[in-house]
Short mmCIF file of C-alpha atoms in Angstrom, two decimals:
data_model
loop_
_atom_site.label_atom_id
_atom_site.label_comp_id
_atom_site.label_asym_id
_atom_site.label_seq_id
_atom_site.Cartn_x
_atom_site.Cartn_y
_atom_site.Cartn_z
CA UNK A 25 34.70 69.42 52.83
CA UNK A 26 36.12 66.30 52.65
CA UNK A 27 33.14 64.04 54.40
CA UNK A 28 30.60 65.51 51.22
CA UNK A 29 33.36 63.95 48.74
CA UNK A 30 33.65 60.61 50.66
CA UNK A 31 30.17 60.72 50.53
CA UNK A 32 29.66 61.08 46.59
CA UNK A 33 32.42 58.43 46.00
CA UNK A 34 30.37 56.12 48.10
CA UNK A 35 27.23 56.81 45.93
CA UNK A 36 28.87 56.55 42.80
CA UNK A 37 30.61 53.13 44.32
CA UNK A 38 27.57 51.74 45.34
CA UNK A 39 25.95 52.74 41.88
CA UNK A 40 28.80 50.88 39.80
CA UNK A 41 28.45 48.01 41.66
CA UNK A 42 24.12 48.20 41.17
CA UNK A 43 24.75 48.43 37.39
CA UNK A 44 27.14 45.73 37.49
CA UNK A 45 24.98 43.26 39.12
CA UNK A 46 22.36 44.37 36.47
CA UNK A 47 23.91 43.73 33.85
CA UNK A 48 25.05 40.22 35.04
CA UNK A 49 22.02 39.36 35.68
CA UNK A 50 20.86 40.88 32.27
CA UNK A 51 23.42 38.29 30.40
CA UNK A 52 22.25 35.32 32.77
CA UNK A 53 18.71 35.67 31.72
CA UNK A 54 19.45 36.20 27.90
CA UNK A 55 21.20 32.70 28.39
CA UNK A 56 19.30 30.44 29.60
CA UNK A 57 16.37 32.31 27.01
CA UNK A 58 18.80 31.22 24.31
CA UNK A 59 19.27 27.78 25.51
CA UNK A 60 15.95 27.30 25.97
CA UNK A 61 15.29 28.23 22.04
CA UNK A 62 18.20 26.28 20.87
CA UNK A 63 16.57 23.17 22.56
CA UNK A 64 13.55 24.01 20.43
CA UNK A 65 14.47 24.10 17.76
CA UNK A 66 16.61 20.88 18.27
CA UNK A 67 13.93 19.07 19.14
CA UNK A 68 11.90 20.43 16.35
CA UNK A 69 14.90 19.76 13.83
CA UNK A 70 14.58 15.96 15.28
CA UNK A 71 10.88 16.15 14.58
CA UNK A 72 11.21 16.94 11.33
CA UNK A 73 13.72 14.32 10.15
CA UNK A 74 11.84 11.47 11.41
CA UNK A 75 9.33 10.20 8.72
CA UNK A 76 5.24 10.37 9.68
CA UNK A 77 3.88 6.99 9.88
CA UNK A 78 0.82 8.63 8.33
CA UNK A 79 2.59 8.90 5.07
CA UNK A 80 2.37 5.30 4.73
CA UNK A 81 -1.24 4.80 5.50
CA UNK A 82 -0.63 4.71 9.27
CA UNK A 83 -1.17 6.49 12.66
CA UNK A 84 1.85 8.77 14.19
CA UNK A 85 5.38 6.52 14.60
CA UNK A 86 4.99 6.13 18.33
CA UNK A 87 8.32 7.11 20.33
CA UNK A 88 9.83 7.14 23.72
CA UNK A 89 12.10 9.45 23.20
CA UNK A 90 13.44 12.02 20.56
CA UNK A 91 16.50 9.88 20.39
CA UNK A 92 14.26 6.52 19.25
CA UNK A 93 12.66 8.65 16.97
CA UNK A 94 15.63 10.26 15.01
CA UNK A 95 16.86 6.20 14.39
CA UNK A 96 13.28 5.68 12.56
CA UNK A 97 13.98 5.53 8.34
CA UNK A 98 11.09 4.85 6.04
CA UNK A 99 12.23 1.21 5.45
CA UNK A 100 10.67 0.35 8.75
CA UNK A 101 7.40 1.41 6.76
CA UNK A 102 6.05 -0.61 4.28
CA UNK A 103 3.00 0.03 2.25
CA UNK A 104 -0.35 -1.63 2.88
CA UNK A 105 -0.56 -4.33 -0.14
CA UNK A 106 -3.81 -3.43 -2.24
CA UNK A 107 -6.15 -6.49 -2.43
CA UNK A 108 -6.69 -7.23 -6.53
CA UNK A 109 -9.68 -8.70 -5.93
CA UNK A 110 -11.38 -6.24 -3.14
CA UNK A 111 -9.73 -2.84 -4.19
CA UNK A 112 -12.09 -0.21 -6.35
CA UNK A 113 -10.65 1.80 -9.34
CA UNK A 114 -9.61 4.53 -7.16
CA UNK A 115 -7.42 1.88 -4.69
CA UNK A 116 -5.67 0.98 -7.67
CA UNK A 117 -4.70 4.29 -8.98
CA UNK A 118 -1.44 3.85 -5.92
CA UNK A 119 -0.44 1.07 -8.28
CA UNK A 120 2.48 2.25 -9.95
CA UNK A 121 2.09 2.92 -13.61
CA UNK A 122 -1.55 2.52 -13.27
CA UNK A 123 -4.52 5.17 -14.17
CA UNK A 124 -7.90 5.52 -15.03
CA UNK A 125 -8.39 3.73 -17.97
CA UNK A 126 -6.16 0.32 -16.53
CA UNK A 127 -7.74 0.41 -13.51
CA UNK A 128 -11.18 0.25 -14.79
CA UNK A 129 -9.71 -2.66 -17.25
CA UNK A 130 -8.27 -4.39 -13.97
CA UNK A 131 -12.05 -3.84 -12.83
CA UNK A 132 -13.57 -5.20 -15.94
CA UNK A 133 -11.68 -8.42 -16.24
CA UNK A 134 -11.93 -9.25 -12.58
CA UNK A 135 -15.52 -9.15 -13.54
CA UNK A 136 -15.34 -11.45 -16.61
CA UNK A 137 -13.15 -14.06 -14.10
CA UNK A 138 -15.21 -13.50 -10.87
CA UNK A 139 -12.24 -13.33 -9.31
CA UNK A 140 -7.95 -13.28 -9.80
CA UNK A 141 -6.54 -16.41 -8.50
CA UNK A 142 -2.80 -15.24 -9.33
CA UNK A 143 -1.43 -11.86 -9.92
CA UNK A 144 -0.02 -13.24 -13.09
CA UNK A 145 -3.17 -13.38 -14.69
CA UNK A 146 -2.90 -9.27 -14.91
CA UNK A 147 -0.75 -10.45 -17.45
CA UNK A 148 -3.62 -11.33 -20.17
CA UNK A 149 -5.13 -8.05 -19.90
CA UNK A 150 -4.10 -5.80 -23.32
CA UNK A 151 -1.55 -3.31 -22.64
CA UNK A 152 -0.10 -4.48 -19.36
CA UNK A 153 3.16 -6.03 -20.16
CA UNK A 154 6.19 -8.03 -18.47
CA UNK A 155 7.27 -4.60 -17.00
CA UNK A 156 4.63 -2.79 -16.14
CA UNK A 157 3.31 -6.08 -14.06
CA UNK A 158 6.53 -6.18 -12.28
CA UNK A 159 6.06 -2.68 -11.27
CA UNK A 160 3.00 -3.37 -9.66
CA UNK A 161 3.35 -6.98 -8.37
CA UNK A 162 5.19 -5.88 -5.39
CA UNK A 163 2.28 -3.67 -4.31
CA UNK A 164 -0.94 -5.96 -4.54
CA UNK A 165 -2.04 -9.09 -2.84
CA UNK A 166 -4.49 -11.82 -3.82
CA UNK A 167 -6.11 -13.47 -0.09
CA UNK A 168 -7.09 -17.56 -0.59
CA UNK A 169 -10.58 -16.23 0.60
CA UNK A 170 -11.35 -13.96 -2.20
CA UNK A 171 -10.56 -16.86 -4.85
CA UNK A 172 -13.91 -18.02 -6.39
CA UNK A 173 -13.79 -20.63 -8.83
CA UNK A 174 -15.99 -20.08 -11.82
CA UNK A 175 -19.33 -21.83 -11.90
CA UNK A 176 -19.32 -24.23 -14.83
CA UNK A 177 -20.85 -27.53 -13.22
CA UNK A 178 -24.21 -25.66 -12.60
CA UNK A 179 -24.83 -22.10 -14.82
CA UNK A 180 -26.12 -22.66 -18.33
CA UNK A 181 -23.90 -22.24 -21.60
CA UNK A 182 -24.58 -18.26 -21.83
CA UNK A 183 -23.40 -17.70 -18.69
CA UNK A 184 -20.27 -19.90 -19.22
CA UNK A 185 -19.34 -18.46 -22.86
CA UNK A 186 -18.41 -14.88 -20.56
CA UNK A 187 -15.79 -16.26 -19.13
CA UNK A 188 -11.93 -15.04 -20.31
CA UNK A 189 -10.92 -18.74 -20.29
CA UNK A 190 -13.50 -20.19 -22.81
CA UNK A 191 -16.00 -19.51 -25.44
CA UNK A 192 -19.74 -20.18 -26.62
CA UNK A 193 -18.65 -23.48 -28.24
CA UNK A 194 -16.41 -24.51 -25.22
CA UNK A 195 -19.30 -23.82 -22.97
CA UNK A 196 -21.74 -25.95 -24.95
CA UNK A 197 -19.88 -28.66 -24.96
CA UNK A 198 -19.30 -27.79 -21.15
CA UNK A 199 -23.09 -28.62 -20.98
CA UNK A 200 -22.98 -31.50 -22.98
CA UNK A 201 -20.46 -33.35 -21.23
CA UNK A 202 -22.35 -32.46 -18.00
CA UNK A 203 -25.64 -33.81 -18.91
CA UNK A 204 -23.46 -37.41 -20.16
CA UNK A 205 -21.51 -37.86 -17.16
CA UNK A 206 -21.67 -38.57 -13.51
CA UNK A 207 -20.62 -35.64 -11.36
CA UNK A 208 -17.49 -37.57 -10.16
CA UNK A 209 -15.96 -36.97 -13.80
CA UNK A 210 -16.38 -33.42 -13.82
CA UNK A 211 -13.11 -32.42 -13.14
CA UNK A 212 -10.72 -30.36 -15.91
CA UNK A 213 -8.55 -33.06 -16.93
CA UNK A 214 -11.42 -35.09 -17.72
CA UNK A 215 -13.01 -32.14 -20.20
CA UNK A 216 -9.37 -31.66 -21.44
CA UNK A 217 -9.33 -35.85 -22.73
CA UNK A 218 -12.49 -35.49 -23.90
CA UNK A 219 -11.51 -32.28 -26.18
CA UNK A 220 -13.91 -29.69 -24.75
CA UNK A 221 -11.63 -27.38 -23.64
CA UNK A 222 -7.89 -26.37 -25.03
CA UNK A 223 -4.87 -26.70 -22.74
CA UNK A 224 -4.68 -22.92 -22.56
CA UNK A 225 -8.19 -23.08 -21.10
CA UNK A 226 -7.93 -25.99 -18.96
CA UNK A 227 -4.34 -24.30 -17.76
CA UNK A 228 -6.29 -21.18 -17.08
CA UNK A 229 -9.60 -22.80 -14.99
CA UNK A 230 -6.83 -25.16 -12.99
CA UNK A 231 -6.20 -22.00 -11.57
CA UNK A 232 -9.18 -22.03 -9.88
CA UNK A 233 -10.09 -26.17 -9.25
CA UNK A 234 -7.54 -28.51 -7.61
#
């Protein structure tokens, strides 16, 4: 009788110590599973600080590391400039304080000048005060290249009269003074002494000729 009860004591040994190593290994596993989710989401926490270059009109911030990402701020993003004389009226909408009806005024007297030669001159359009061009100044750009100087040596008074800087009788006397003098006296000063032009329009086309 007593080689049976060794015998079940063994078993039930042998089954304690089974469960046991079950369980441990249970516990093992549901560690490194919850390790492996807590480095997720770390990594996704990371990913989601970190600003998208894309947000500022760029491709994904490229990274080495999570570590070089997570030291990224916005600061080392600037904004793409929008060119005054290039952008349409839906570029110019990003201009702060700017909608519809002044960008399509922006439009139209970039027409009239053929072209801003200063940002300042945003300045002379109706409703766009000190303010509201210092809101947007920081955000445009004006390239040398897209500066063209209005054509009054050659185009006929009509033509002339359009632009924001003088008026039919400025550009008739424009004409006048061309057809008297050589071509090495056409030069703004020289309509300015000879009281074709105002100072506020010769200040306005010097903008444009050296």
């Amino acid at each position: 009788m007593k080689r049976p009860a060794k015998s079940v004591m063994t078993g039930i040994t042998a089954l304690i110590l089974l469960l046991t190593g079950f369980q441990v290994a249970l516990l093992l596993a549901r560690n490194i599973f919850s390790e492996a989710d807590d480095g997720g989401r770390r990594e996704e926490s990371v990913s989601r600080s970190v600003p998208h270059a894309k947000d500022y009109g760029g491709s994904p911030v490229p990274a080495e590391d999570s570590a070089y990402r997570a030291n990224v701020s916005p600061e080392d993003f600037k904004p793409i400039p929008i060119n005054l004389n290039r952008a349409d009226s839906v570029a110019l909408l990003d201009l702060p304080g700017v909608g519809p009806y002044y960008a399509s005024r922006i439009i139209r007297y970039r027409e009239r000048l053929g072209s801003y030669a200063v940002k300042e001159q945003l300045l002379e359009i109706r409703g766009i005060d000190y303010e509201k061009y210092c809101r947007m100044a920081p955000e445009i750009e004006i390239l040398e290249e897209d500066i063209h100087a209005p054509d009054i040596w050659s185009l006929p008074a009509d033509s002339i009269s359009s632009h924001p800087y003088l008026d039919a009788y400025s550009a008739r006397a424009i004409v006048v003074f061309r057809e008297n003098h050589p071509e090495t006296s056409w030069k703004i000063d020289s309509l300015l002494k000879a009281g074709v032009i105002s100072e506020r329009s010769a200040a306005g086309l010097k903008l444009y000729f050296d």
